[in-house]
Short mmCIF file of C-alpha atoms in Angstrom, two decimals:
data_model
loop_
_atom_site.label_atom_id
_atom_site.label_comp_id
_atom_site.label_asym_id
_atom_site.label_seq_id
_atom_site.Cartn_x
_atom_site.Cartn_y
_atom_site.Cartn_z
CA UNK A 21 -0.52 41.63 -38.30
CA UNK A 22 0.48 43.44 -41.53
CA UNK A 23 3.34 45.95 -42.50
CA UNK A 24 3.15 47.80 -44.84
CA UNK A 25 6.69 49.90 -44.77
CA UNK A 26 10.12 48.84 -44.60
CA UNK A 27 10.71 50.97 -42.05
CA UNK A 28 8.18 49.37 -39.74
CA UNK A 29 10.14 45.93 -40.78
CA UNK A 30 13.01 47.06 -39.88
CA UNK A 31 12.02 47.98 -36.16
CA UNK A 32 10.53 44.46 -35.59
CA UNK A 33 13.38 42.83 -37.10
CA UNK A 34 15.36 44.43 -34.81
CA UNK A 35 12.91 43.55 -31.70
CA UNK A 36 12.60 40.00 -32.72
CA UNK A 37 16.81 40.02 -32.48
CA UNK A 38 16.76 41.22 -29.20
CA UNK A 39 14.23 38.69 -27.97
CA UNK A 40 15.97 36.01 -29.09
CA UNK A 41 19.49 37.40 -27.57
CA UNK A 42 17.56 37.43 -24.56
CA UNK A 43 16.04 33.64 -24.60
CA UNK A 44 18.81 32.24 -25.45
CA UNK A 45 17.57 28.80 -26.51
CA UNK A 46 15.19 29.32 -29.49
CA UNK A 47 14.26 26.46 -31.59
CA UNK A 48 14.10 26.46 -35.30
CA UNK A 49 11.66 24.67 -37.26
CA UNK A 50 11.20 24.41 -41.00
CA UNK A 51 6.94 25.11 -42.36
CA UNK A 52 6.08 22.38 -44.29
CA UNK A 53 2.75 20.66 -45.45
CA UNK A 54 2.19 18.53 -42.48
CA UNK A 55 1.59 21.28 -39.83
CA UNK A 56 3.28 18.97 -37.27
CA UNK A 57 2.18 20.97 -33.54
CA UNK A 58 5.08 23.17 -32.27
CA UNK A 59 5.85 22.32 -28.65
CA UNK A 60 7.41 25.33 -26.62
CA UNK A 61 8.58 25.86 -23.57
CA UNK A 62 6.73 28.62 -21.46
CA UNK A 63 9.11 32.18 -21.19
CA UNK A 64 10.97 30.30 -24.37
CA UNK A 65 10.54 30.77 -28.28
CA UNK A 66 10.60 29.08 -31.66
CA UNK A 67 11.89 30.30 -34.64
CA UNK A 68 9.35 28.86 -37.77
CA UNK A 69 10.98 28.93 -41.35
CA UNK A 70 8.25 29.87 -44.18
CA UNK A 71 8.75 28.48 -47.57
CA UNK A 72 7.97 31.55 -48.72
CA UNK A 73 7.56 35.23 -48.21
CA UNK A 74 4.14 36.31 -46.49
CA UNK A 75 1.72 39.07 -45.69
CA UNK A 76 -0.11 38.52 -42.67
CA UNK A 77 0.14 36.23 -39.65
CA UNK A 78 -2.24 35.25 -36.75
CA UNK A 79 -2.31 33.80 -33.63
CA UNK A 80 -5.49 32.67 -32.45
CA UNK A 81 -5.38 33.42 -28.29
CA UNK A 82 -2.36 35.92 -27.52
CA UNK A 83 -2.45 35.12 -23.93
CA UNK A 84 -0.47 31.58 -24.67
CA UNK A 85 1.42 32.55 -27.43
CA UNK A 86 2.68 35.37 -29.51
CA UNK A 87 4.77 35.97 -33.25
CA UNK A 88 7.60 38.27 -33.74
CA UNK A 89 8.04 38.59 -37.48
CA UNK A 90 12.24 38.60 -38.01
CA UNK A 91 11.86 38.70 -42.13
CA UNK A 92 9.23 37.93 -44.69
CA UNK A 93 10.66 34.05 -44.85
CA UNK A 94 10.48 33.54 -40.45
CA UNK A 95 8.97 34.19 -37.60
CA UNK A 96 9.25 33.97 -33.83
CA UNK A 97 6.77 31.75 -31.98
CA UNK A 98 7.31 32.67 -28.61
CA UNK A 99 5.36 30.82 -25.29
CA UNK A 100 3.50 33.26 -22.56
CA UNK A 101 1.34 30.70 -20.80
CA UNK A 102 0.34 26.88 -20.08
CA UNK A 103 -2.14 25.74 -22.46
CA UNK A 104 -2.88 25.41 -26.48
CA UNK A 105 -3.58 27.23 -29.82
CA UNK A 106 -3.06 27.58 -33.38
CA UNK A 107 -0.35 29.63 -35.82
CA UNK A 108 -1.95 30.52 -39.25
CA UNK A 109 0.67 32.55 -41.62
CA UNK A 110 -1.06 33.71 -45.16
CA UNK A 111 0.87 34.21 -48.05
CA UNK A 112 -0.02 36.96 -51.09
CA UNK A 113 -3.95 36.69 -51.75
CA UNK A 114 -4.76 35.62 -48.46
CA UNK A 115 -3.84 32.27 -49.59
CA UNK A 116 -2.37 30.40 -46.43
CA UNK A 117 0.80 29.08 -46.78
CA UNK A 118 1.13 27.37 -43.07
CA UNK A 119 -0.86 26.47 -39.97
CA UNK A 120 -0.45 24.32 -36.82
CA UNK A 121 -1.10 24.08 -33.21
CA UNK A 122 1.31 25.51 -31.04
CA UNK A 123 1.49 24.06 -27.40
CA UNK A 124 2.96 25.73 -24.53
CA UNK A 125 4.18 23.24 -21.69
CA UNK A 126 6.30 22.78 -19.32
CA UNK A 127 10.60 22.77 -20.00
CA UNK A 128 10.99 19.82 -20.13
CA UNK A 129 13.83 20.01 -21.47
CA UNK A 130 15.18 21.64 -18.47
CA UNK A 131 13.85 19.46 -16.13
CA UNK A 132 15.53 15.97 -17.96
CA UNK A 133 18.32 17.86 -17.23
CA UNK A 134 17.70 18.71 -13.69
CA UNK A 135 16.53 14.84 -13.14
CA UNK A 136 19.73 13.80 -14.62
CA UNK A 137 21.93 16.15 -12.37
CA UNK A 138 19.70 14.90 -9.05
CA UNK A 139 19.31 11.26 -9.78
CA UNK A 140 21.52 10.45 -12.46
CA UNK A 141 21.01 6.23 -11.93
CA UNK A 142 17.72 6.98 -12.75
CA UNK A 143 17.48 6.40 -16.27
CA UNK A 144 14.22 4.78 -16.95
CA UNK A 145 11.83 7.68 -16.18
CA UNK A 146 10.18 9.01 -19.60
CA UNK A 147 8.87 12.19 -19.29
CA UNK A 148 6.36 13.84 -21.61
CA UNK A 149 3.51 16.02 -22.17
CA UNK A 150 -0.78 14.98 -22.07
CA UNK A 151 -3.45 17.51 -22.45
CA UNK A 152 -1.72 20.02 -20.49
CA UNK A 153 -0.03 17.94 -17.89
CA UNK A 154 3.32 16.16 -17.33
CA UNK A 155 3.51 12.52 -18.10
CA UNK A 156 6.11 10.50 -15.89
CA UNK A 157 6.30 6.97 -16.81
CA UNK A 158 9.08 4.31 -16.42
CA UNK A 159 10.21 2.48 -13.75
CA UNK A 160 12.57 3.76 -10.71
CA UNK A 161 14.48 2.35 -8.16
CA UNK A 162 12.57 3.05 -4.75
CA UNK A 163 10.27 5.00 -3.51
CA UNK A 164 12.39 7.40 -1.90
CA UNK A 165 13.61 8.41 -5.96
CA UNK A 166 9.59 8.37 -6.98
CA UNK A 167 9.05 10.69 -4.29
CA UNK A 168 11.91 12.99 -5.58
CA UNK A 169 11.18 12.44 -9.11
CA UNK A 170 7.70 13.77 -8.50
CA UNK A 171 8.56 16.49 -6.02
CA UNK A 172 11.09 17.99 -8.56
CA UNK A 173 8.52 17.85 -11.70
CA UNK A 174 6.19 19.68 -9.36
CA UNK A 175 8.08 22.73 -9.36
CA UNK A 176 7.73 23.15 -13.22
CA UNK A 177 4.20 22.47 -13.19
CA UNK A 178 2.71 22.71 -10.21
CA UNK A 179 -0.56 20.57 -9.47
CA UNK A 180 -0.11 19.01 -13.34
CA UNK A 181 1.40 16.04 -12.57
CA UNK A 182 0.76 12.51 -13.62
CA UNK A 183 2.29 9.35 -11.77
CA UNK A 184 2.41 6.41 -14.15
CA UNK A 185 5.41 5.09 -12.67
CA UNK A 186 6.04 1.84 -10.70
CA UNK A 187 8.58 0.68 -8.54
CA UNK A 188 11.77 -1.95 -8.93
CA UNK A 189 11.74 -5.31 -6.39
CA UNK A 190 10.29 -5.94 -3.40
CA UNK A 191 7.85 -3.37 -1.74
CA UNK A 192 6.40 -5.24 0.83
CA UNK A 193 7.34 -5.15 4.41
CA UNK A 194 6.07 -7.22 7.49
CA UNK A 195 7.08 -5.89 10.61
CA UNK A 196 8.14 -7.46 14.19
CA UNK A 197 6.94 -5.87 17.08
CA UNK A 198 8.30 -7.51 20.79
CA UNK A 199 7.04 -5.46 24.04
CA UNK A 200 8.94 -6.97 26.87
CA UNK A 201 8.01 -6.00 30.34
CA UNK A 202 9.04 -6.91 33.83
CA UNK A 203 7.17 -5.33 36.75
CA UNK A 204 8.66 -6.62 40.11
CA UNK A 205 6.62 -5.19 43.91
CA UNK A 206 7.69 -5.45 46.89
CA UNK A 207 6.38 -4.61 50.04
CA UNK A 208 7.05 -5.49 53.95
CA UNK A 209 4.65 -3.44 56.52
CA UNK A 210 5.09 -3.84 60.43
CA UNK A 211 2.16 -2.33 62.60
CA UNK A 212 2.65 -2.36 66.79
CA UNK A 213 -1.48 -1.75 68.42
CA UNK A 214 -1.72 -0.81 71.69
CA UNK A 215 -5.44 -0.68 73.03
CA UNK A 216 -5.74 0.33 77.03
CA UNK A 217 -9.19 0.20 77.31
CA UNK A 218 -10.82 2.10 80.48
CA UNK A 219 -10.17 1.29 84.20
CA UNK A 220 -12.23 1.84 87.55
CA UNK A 221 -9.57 3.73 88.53
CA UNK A 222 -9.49 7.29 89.18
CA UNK A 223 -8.56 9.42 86.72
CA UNK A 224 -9.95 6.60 84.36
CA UNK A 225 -7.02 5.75 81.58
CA UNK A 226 -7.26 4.95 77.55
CA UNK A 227 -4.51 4.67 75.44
CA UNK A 228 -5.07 3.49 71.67
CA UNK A 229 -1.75 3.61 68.67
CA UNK A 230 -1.65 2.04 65.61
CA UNK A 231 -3.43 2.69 62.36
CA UNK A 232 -6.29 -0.61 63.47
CA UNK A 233 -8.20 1.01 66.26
CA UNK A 234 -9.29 -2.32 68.05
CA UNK A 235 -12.15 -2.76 70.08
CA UNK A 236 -11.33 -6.73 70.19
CA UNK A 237 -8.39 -8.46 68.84
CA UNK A 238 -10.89 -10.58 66.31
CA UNK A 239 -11.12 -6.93 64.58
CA UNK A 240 -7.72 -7.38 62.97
CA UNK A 241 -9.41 -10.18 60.83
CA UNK A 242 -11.30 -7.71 58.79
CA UNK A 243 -8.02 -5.96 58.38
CA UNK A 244 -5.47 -6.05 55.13
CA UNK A 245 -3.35 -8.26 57.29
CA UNK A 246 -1.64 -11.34 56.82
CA UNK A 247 0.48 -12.52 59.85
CA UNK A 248 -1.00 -11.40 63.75
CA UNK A 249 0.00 -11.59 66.92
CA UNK A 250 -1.94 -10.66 70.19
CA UNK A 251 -0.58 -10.28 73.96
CA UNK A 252 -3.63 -8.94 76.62
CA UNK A 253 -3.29 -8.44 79.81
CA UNK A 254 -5.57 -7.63 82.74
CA UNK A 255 -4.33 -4.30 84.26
CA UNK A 256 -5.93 -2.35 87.09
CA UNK A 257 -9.44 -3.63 86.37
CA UNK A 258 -9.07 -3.41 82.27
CA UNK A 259 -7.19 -5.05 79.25
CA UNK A 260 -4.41 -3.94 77.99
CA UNK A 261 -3.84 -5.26 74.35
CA UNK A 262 -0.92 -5.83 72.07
CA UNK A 263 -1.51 -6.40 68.69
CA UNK A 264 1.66 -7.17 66.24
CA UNK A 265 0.59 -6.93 62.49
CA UNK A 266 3.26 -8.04 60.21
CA UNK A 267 2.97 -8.12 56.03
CA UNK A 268 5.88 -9.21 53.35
CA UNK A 269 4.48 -9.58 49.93
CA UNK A 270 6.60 -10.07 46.58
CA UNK A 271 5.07 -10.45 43.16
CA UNK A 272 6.53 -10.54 39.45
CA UNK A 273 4.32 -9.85 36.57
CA UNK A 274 5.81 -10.46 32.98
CA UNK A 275 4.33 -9.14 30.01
CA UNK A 276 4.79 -10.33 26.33
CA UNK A 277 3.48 -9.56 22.84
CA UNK A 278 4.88 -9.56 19.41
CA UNK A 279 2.46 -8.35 16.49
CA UNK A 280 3.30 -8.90 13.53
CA UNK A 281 2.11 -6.99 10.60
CA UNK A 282 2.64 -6.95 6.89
CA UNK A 283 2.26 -3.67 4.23
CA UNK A 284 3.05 -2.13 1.18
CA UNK A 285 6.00 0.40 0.27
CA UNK A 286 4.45 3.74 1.17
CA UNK A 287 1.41 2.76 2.68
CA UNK A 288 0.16 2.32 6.15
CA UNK A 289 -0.92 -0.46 7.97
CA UNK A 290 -2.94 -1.26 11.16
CA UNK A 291 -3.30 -4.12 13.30
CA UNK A 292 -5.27 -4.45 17.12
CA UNK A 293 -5.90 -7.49 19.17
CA UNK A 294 -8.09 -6.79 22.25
CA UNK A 295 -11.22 -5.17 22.31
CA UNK A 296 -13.55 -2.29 23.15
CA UNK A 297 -14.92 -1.18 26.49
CA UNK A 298 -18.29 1.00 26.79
CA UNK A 299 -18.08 4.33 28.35
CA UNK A 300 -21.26 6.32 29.27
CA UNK A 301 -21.24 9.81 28.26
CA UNK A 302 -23.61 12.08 29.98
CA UNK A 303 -25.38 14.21 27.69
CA UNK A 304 -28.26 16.75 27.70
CA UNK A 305 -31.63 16.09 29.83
CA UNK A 306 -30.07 13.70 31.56
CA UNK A 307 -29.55 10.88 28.36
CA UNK A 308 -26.47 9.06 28.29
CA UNK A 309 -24.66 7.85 25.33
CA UNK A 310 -21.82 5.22 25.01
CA UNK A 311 -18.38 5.71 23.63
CA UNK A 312 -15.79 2.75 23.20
CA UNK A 313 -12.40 2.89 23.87
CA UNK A 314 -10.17 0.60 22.46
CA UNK A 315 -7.54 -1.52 24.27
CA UNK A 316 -5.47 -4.54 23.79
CA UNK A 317 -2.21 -4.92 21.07
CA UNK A 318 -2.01 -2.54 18.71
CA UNK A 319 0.40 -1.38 15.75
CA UNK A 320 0.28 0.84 12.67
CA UNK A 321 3.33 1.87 10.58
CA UNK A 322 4.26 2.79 7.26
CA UNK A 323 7.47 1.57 5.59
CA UNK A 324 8.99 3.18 2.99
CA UNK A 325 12.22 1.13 0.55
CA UNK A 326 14.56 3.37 0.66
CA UNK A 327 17.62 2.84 -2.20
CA UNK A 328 20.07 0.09 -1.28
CA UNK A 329 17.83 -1.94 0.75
CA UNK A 330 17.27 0.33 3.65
CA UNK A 331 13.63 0.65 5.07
CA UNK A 332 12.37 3.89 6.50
CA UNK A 333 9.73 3.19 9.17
CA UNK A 334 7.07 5.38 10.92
CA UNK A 335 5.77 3.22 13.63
CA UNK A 336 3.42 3.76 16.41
CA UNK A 337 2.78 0.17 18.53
CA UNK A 338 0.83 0.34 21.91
CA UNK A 339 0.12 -2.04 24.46
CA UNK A 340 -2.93 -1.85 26.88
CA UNK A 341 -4.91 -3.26 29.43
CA UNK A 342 -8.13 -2.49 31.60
CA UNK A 343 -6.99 -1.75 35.15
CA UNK A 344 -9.95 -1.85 37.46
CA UNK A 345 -7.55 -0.91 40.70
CA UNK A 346 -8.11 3.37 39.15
CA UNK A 347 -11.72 3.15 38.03
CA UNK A 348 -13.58 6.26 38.31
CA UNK A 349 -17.29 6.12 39.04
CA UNK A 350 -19.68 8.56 37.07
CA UNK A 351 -23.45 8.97 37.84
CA UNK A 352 -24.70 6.37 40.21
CA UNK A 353 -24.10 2.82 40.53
CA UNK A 354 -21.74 3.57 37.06
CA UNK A 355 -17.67 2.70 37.20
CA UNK A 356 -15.42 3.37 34.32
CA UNK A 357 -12.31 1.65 34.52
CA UNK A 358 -9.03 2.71 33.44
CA UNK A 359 -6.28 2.11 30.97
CA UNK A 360 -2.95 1.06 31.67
CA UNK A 361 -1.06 1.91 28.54
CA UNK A 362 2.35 1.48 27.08
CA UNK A 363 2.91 3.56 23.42
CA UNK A 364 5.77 5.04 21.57
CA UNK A 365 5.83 6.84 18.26
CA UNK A 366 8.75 7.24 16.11
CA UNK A 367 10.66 7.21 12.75
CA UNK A 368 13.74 4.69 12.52
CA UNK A 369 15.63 3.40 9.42
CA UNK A 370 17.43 0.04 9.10
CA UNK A 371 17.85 -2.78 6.63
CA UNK A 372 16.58 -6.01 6.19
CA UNK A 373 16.68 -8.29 9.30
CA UNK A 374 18.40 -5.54 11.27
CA UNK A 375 16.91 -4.69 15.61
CA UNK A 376 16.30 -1.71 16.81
CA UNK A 377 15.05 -0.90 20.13
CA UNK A 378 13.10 2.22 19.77
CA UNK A 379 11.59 2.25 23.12
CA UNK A 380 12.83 1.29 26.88
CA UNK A 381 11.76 2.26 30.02
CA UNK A 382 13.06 1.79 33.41
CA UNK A 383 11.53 2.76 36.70
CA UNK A 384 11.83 2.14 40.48
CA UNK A 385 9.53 3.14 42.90
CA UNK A 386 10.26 3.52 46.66
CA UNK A 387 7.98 4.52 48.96
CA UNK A 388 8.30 4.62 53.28
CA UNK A 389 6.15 5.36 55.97
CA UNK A 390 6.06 5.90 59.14
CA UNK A 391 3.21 6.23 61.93
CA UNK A 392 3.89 6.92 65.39
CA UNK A 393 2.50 8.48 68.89
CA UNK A 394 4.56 11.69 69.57
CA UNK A 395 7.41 11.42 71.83
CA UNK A 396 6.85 7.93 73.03
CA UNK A 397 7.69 6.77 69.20
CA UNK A 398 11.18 8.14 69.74
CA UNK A 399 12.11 6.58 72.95
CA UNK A 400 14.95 4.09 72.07
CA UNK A 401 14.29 0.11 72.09
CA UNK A 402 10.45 0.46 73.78
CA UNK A 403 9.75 3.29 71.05
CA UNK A 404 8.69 0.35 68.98
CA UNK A 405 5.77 -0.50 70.98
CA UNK A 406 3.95 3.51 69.71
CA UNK A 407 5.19 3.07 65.69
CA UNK A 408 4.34 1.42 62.95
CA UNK A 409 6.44 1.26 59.50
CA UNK A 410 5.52 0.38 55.81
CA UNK A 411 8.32 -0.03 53.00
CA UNK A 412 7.19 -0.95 49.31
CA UNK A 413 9.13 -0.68 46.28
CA UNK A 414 8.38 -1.23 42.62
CA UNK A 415 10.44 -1.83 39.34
CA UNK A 416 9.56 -1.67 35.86
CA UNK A 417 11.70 -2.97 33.11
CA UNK A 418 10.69 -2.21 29.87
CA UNK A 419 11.77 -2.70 26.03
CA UNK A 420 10.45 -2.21 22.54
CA UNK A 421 12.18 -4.29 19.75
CA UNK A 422 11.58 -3.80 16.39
CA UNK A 423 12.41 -5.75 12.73
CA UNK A 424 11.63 -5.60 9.95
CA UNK A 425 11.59 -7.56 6.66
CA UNK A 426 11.34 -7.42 2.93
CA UNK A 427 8.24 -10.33 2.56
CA UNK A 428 7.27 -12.24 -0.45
CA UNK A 429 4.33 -14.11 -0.77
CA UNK A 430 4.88 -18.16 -0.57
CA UNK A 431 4.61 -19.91 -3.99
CA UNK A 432 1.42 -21.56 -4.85
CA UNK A 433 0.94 -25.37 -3.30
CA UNK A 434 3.55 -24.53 -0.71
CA UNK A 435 2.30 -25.23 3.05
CA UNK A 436 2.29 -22.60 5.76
CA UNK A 437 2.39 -23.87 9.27
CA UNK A 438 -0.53 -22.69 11.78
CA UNK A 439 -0.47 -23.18 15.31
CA UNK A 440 -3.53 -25.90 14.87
CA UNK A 441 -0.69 -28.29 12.91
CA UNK A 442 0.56 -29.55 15.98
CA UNK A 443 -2.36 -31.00 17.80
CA UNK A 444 -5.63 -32.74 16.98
CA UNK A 445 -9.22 -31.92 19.13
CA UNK A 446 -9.90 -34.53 21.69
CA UNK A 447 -12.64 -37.20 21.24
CA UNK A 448 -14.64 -38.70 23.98
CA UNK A 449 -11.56 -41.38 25.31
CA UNK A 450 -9.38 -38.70 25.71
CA UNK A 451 -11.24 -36.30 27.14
CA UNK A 452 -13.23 -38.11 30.09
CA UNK A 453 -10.65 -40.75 30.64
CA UNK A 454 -7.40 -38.90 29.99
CA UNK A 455 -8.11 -35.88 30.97
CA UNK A 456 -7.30 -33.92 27.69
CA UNK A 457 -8.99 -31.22 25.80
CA UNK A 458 -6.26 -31.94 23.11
CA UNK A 459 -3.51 -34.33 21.81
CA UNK A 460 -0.33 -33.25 20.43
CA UNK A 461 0.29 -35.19 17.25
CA UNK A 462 3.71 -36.33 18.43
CA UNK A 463 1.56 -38.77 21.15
CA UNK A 464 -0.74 -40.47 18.50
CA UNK A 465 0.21 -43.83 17.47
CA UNK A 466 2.41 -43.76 14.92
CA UNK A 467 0.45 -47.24 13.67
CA UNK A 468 -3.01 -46.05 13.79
CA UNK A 469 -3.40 -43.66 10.62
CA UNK A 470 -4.36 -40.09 11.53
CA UNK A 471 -7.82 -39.94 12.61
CA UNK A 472 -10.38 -38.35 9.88
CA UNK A 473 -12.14 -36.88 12.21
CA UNK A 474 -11.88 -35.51 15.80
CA UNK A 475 -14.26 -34.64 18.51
CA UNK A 476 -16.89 -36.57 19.70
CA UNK A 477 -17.72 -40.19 18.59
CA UNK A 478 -20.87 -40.83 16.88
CA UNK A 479 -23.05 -43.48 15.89
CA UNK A 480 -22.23 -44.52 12.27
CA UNK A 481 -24.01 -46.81 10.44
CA UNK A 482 -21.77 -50.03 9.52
CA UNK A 483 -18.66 -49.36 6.61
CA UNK A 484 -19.17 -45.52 7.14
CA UNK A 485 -15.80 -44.33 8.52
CA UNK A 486 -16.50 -40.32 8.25
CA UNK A 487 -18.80 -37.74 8.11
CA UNK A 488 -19.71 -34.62 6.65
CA UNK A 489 -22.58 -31.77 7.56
CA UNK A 490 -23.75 -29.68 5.10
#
């Protein structure tokens, strides 16, 4: 730009004064021979001192940057958008007197503030500028203060942010998983038959109760029955036929697992031990494909270190199992079983060491029945005789434990116990004579030396006291 009058001088004087009244925070920087870059803030200005007076000055891409002229010795650099270009200021004869890049960022300046008024322990974070982008770098104390730190510079720059810094202490978190279950059944049934088959009388007579229709008493066998009784009688030239049928059954299953399962700060982690079971899939013209389904113990978390040693966990553990008692047949001579599943999904915090129980469950089940012939069912004391009765009940006890713990890696040469330390593969002596498929290493003699081998013996040629197959 060029002026040419004083009056026109005077106007932008007076609109480069205002500008700066309005920003509020210019910078000033002395022109000198090493064109060092001018770094400005985007919506702020610079103010660049000339050595002396000049005629014209350019800007080479207004859309980042743009000059107010205050006097023939200065000029405002003022930032409009993200990005780079260069200042060029020419002095009397086109000669130039200054030139340097001028780069438009980020305030960072305002946002060291802002980090200092959120986090103010966090004093290692160093926070520049790279082609365009802001530069974190330092070290913090958790993850929970990385996450803010980079949450809060992604307001100033949205999408332009680069993560070069790492973490303080221990990251890494193994996690202890304990599903506990108790299922207790009980069930007592009592079924009263009576079969009056046909007589020669007149009118002929047939009287039948009870959920076993019997034609003979051996029928019961075939029944779900555990403890029978039988009265007959000849009456009027046919049998009449009493058949008690009497069931108590109790039965206690207890269920245990406890993964275990190790991961970084911030990451997640999964674990399954079980399997996969096939399931056909009908598809078009009459093709079937197979789908698995897993089952078994399973886990996946992610832990994050929060400040002060707590842990923030996102955990989702599951326990199942086929159960073949609700399988559900598809296409001929084709049965898919089903899953019996226990699962829970959450987000706890604790510390080091600390329980929680995210997860309990407890249920009871009762469930009566009763069968009888109408009327003669409700006739006191010989009632009996026309009704049967069922009673089963069912409990479930159940509890989800977890802990977890910071975990560091054992030092080199330093032994970690297996559960194979404890007991040593049979050989021939002690499995056909003894009886065992192992020995614990607390029964070996203590004055025989360990044995450098196990399994089997074999034919060894004299002086050769171990072998090895490659």
């Amino acid at each position: 730009m060029k002026f040419s009058s004083i009056k026109q001088r005077l106007i932008v004087i007076a609109m480069a004064a205002s500008l700066a009244a309005i920003a509020g925070d210019g910078f000033a920087a002395d022109a000198g021979p090493s064109g060092a870059p001018i770094v400005i803030a985007m919506g702020k200005s610079r103010l660049v001192e000339l050595p002396s007076a000049y005629s014209d000055v350019m800007i080479a891409d207004p859309k980042i940057a743009d000059i107010l002229p205050l006097n023939n010795h200065s000029v405002y650099v003022v930032g409009k958008a993200m990005g780079s270009t260069a200042l060029t200021v020419y002095g009397a004869g086109r000669r130039v007197l200054y030139s340097s890049d001028v780069l438009v960022s980020a305030d960072l300046e305002n946002f060291k503030a802002r980090l200092h008024e959120v986090l103010p322990r966090e004093t290692n974070v160093a926070v520049s500028t790279a082609n365009q982008h802001i530069l974190l770098s330092g070290t913090v104390s958790s993850p929970s203060a990385l996450h803010q730190i980079m949450t809060l510079a992604d307001t100033y720059d949205p999408g332009k942010v680069v993560n070069m810094m790492g973490v303080q202490g221990t990251q890494q978190v193994m996690l202890s998983v304990r599903f506990v279950e108790m299922e207790r059944t009980t069930a007592k049934d009592l079924r009263i038959n009576v079969q009056q088959d046909r007589t020669n009388t007149n009118p002929a007579v047939t009287v039948l109760t009870g959920d076993t229709l019997l034609n003979r008493v051996q029928t019961a066998a075939s029944q779900n029955s555990f403890g029978i009784a039988s009265l007959a009688w000849s009456v009027g030239g046919g049998d009449l036929t009493f058949l008690f049928d009497a069931l108590e059954s109790k039965g206690l299953i207890k269920t245990l697992a406890e993964p275990n399962l190790v991961a970084m700060s911030g990451d997640t982690a999964n674990f399954l031990a079980g399997g996969e079971y096939p399931i056909p899939v009908p598809g078009a013209f009459g093709q079937i494909s197979v789908d698995y389904k897993r089952y078994g113990v399973g886990l996946a978390f992610t832990p994050t270190v929060l400040a002060g040693g707590q842990i923030n966990i996102k955990i989702e553990p599951e326990v199942s199992e086929i159960d073949t008692t609700r399988s559900v047949a598809v296409g001929q001579n084709v049965t898919v079983p089903a899953l019996t599943v226990r699962r829970a999904s959450t987000t706890i915090e604790l510390r080091d060491g600390q329980s929680f129980m995210i997860g309990g469950l407890l249920q009871s089940t009762s469930h009566n029945d009763i069968e009888q012939l109408p009327w003669l069912g409700e006739v006191p004391v010989l009632g009996a005789l026309f009704r049967s009765a069922s009673y089963q009940k069912r409990e479930t006890d159940l509890a989800i434990i977890v802990t977890p713990r910071l975990a560091r890696p054992m030092r080199p040469g330093d032994p970690i116990k297996t559960p194979l330390d404890n007991a040593v593969a049979s050989n021939d002596t002690d499995l056909f004579v003894n009886g065992k498929v192992e020995v614990p290493k607390s029964q070996l003699n203590p004055g025989i030396p360990e044995r450098p081998f196990v399994g089997h013996i074999l034919s060894l040629p004299k002086g050769v006291t171990n072998v090895s197959m490659q």
